[in-house]
Structure formats: C-alpha cells, structure tokens
Amino acid sequence: MTKEELIAEAFKAMKNSYAPYSRYHVGACIETTDGKKFWGANIENASYGATNCAERSAVFAAYSNGYRKDTIKALAIVSDGPRIAAPCGICRQVLSELLNEDTPIYLTNGKEEVTSCMKELLPMQFSQEDVIR
Ligand SMILES: [Zn+2]
C-alpha cells in the first residue's frame, strides 16, 4: 500500500468516528507487513475519560489480531481539524511501546501532511526498560 492509499484508508475509518462532544473526527489505519489493514476511529463517551483515540483503537485492533511492533509497517492518522492530527500524550506513550521507534507515521488533515515516527514524537519515553528489572 502506498502512503497515499494508507492515508485514504484512515479517512475512510474517520467516517466511523463517534465524536458527539468534541465534533473532532479522527481516523487511523495501520498497515501490517503482510498487507492487512486495521482501522481505528476516535470513540468518545459522556464520561470523557473513557474516550479512546483513533490511533489507539487501530493499534489495539492490530495487537488484538496477533500483530506486534515488528509486523506493523506504517500508521496513518488523519483528522478534520485545522492542524495535522498530532497524537495526544496518552497515545504517544502507548504508541512508543507498541510501535518500533522508526515506524513511519503519517499525520494529515488533508491540507498539511507530516511524516514522523515515535523516536521524534516521544523522545526519552518511559518504557519497559524502566519497569522490568
Ligand atoms: Zn490520543
């Protein structure tokens, strides 16, 4: 899948966003090394803390289907917001553990686009090495 195709898949996933509170719609798509794709969308809740972001939905779906960081090829995160869909702090922590540090992450709102990776998005992350002795 090309970068453009992966981004297009993330925009399709965004249509499944459930965001009645923020009206900020986000979609994500993970491509695996064997060519499978996993969509994620942000799913809000009246108890705001129970909300799940699109990129966590996508990575949890991939992991739930047996994929791991070495079998995740790329991630696209898209939004309909005024800026690129930069992951929130919780997502950066989760993705820093569940993706390789150099896995490409494409961020766009359809107007601007940035390619990044967890090494850039969360330097000096808190990780397994800090808690497993
Ligand atoms: Zn998030």
Coordinates of C-alpha atoms in Angstrom, one line a residue, residues 1-127:
M1 CA 0.0 0.0 0.0
T2 CA 1.3 3.4 -0.8
K3 CA 1.4 6.3 1.7
E4 CA -1.5 7.9 -0.2
E5 CA -3.5 4.7 0.0
L6 CA -2.9 4.3 3.7
I7 CA -4.0 7.9 4.3
A8 CA -7.1 7.3 2.2
E9 CA -7.9 4.2 4.4
A10 CA -7.6 6.4 7.5
F11 CA -10.0 8.9 6.1
K12 CA -12.5 6.0 5.5
A13 CA -12.0 5.0 9.1
M14 CA -12.7 8.6 10.2
K15 CA -16.2 8.2 8.9
N16 CA -16.8 5.8 11.8
S17 CA -15.7 8.4 14.4
Y18 CA -18.1 8.8 17.3
A19 CA -17.5 12.3 18.5
P20 CA -20.8 13.9 19.6
Y21 CA -19.0 16.0 22.2
S22 CA -15.8 17.4 20.5
R23 CA -17.0 17.0 16.9
Y24 CA -13.3 16.5 16.2
H25 CA -13.2 13.4 14.0
V26 CA -10.1 11.3 13.7
G27 CA -9.3 8.2 11.8
A28 CA -6.3 5.9 11.7
C29 CA -5.1 3.0 9.7
I30 CA -2.3 0.5 10.4
E31 CA -0.7 -1.4 7.6
T32 CA 0.9 -4.7 8.6
T33 CA 3.9 -6.3 6.9
D34 CA 1.7 -9.0 5.4
G35 CA -0.6 -6.3 3.8
K36 CA -3.5 -6.3 6.2
K37 CA -5.0 -3.1 7.5
F38 CA -6.6 -2.2 10.7
W39 CA -8.9 0.9 11.1
G40 CA -9.4 3.0 14.2
A41 CA -11.6 5.9 14.9
N42 CA -12.0 8.1 18.0
I43 CA -14.8 6.9 20.1
E44 CA -16.0 9.4 22.7
N45 CA -18.1 8.9 25.8
A46 CA -20.2 11.1 28.1
S47 CA -17.7 10.1 30.8
Y48 CA -14.9 11.9 28.9
G49 CA -12.0 9.9 30.4
A50 CA -13.4 6.8 28.8
T51 CA -12.9 8.1 25.3
N52 CA -10.5 6.2 23.1
C53 CA -8.4 7.9 20.4
A54 CA -8.3 6.6 16.8
E55 CA -4.7 5.7 16.8
R56 CA -5.0 3.6 20.0
S57 CA -8.1 2.0 18.5
A58 CA -6.1 1.0 15.4
V59 CA -3.1 -0.3 17.3
F60 CA -5.2 -2.2 19.8
A61 CA -7.1 -3.8 16.9
A62 CA -3.8 -4.9 15.2
Y63 CA -2.5 -6.3 18.5
S64 CA -5.8 -8.0 19.2
N65 CA -5.4 -9.8 15.9
G66 CA -1.9 -11.0 16.8
Y67 CA 0.3 -8.4 15.2
R68 CA 3.2 -6.8 17.1
K69 CA 5.6 -3.9 16.5
D70 CA 7.8 -5.9 14.1
T71 CA 4.8 -6.7 11.9
I72 CA 3.4 -3.2 11.8
K73 CA 4.7 -1.4 8.7
A74 CA 3.1 2.1 8.9
L75 CA 0.4 4.1 10.6
A76 CA -1.7 7.0 9.2
I77 CA -3.6 9.3 11.5
V78 CA -6.0 11.8 9.9
S79 CA -8.4 14.4 11.2
D80 CA -10.9 17.0 10.0
G81 CA -9.3 19.6 12.3
P82 CA -7.4 22.8 11.5
R83 CA -4.0 21.3 12.0
I84 CA -2.3 17.9 11.4
A85 CA -3.6 15.0 13.6
A86 CA -0.8 15.0 16.1
P87 CA -1.2 12.2 18.7
C88 CA -2.1 13.2 22.3
G89 CA 0.2 12.5 25.2
I90 CA -1.5 9.2 26.1
C91 CA -1.3 7.9 22.6
R92 CA 2.3 8.9 22.3
Q93 CA 3.0 6.8 25.4
V94 CA 1.0 3.8 24.1
L95 CA 2.5 4.0 20.6
S96 CA 6.0 4.3 21.9
E97 CA 5.7 0.9 23.4
L98 CA 3.6 -0.8 20.6
L99 CA 5.4 0.5 17.5
N100 CA 9.0 0.4 16.6
E101 CA 10.7 3.8 17.1
D102 CA 11.2 4.3 13.4
T103 CA 7.9 3.0 12.0
P104 CA 6.6 5.7 9.7
I105 CA 3.6 7.7 11.0
Y106 CA 1.7 9.9 8.5
L107 CA -0.2 12.8 10.0
T108 CA -2.5 14.9 8.0
N109 CA -5.7 16.9 8.0
G110 CA -6.0 16.7 4.2
K111 CA -4.3 20.1 3.9
E112 CA -0.9 19.7 5.7
E113 CA 1.0 16.5 5.9
V114 CA 3.9 15.4 8.1
T115 CA 5.8 12.1 8.2
S116 CA 7.1 11.3 11.7
C117 CA 7.9 8.3 13.9
M118 CA 7.9 7.6 17.7
K119 CA 11.5 8.5 18.1
E120 CA 10.6 12.0 17.1
L121 CA 7.2 12.2 18.7
L122 CA 8.3 11.0 22.1
P123 CA 12.0 11.2 22.8
M124 CA 13.1 9.9 26.3
Q125 CA 10.0 7.9 26.6
F126 CA 9.1 5.9 29.8
S127 CA 9.4 2.3 28.7

